[in-house]
Coordinates of C-alpha atoms in Angstrom, one line a residue:
X40 CA 160.5 95.5 122.3
X41 CA 162.2 92.2 122.1
X42 CA 164.4 93.4 125.0
X43 CA 162.0 93.4 127.2
X44 CA 162.0 97.2 128.0
X45 CA 158.8 99.2 127.6
X46 CA 158.0 101.1 124.5
X47 CA 157.1 104.8 124.0
X48 CA 156.6 105.5 119.9
X49 CA 154.8 108.1 118.1
X50 CA 152.3 107.9 115.3
X51 CA 154.0 107.6 112.5
X52 CA 154.4 105.4 109.5
X53 CA 154.0 101.5 110.6
X54 CA 154.9 101.8 114.5
X55 CA 151.0 101.8 115.4
X56 CA 150.9 98.6 112.9
X57 CA 154.0 97.1 115.4
X58 CA 152.9 98.8 118.8
X59 CA 149.0 98.7 120.5
X60 CA 149.0 101.6 122.3
X61 CA 148.3 100.3 126.5
X62 CA 148.8 97.2 125.5
X63 CA 152.4 96.1 124.4
X64 CA 153.5 100.2 124.2
X65 CA 152.7 103.7 124.6
X66 CA 151.8 105.6 121.4
X67 CA 151.2 109.8 121.4
X68 CA 151.0 111.6 117.9
X69 CA 153.9 113.1 116.0
X70 CA 156.0 116.1 117.3
X71 CA 154.2 115.9 120.1
X72 CA 156.9 116.2 123.4
X73 CA 154.1 116.6 126.1
X74 CA 152.1 114.1 125.0
X75 CA 155.9 111.7 124.5
X76 CA 156.9 112.8 128.2
X77 CA 153.6 111.5 129.5
X78 CA 154.3 108.2 128.1
X79 CA 157.4 108.0 129.5
X80 CA 155.8 109.3 133.1
X81 CA 153.6 106.7 132.6
X82 CA 155.7 104.0 132.6
X83 CA 157.7 105.9 135.0
X84 CA 154.8 105.8 137.4
X85 CA 153.8 102.3 136.8
X86 CA 156.5 99.8 136.9
X87 CA 153.9 97.0 137.9
X88 CA 152.5 96.5 134.0
X89 CA 155.6 96.8 132.9
X90 CA 155.5 92.9 132.9
X91 CA 152.5 92.7 131.3
X92 CA 153.6 94.8 128.3
X93 CA 156.7 93.8 127.8
X94 CA 155.7 90.1 127.6
X95 CA 152.2 91.2 124.9
X96 CA 155.1 93.4 123.1
X97 CA 157.5 90.4 123.0
X98 CA 155.1 87.8 121.5
X99 CA 154.2 90.1 118.8
X100 CA 158.0 90.5 118.2
X101 CA 158.1 86.3 118.1
X102 CA 154.8 86.6 116.1
X103 CA 155.8 89.2 113.4
X104 CA 159.5 88.7 113.2
X105 CA 160.8 85.3 113.4
X106 CA 163.8 85.1 111.2
X107 CA 161.7 81.4 109.7
X108 CA 158.2 82.8 109.9
X109 CA 159.1 85.3 107.5
X110 CA 161.4 83.3 105.0
X111 CA 158.3 81.4 104.8
X112 CA 156.2 84.2 103.7
X113 CA 158.4 85.7 101.6
X114 CA 158.8 82.0 99.4
X115 CA 154.7 82.3 99.7
X116 CA 155.2 86.0 98.1
X117 CA 157.8 85.3 95.4
X118 CA 155.4 82.0 94.2
X119 CA 152.2 84.1 94.2
X120 CA 155.0 86.6 91.8
X121 CA 156.0 83.3 89.3
X122 CA 152.1 82.2 89.5
X123 CA 151.0 85.8 88.1
X124 CA 153.5 86.0 85.5
X125 CA 153.1 82.3 84.6
X126 CA 149.8 82.5 83.9
X127 CA 150.7 86.4 82.1
X128 CA 153.1 85.4 80.0
X129 CA 150.4 82.2 79.3
X130 CA 147.5 85.0 78.6
X131 CA 149.7 86.6 76.7
X132 CA 150.8 83.9 73.8
X133 CA 147.2 82.5 73.4
X134 CA 146.3 85.6 72.8
X135 CA 149.2 86.2 70.5
X136 CA 148.0 83.0 68.5
X137 CA 144.8 83.7 68.4
X138 CA 145.5 86.8 66.7
X139 CA 147.7 84.6 64.3
X140 CA 145.1 82.2 63.6
X141 CA 142.7 85.0 63.0
X142 CA 145.2 86.6 60.3
X143 CA 145.5 83.6 58.5
X144 CA 142.2 82.3 58.3
X145 CA 141.5 86.0 56.4
X146 CA 144.1 86.1 54.4
X147 CA 143.2 82.5 53.8
X148 CA 139.6 83.6 52.8
X149 CA 141.1 86.2 50.8
X150 CA 142.6 84.6 48.5

């Protein structure tokens, strides 16, 4: 997709998240060699659509796989993880303190 060539692939794992059938590439069912051949034949017989497909595909790559955008997204995700960890640690500490206070009160009442 990044190189500017039409893409023919299978609907496997995360591929359909990247390639939109008959918009940014041609997708076929897995293990279906006849459909795969049809995809290749489609592009071979329709060179006039290559530019539209490859330009849209390139945009997808630029939007989803720009290294700077990926770094920013990773930083955002790590920040979320750290926030959750901090919140959980604070919650545990508060629960532990409440438990100690309750035990201390019970202990005082017994005396």
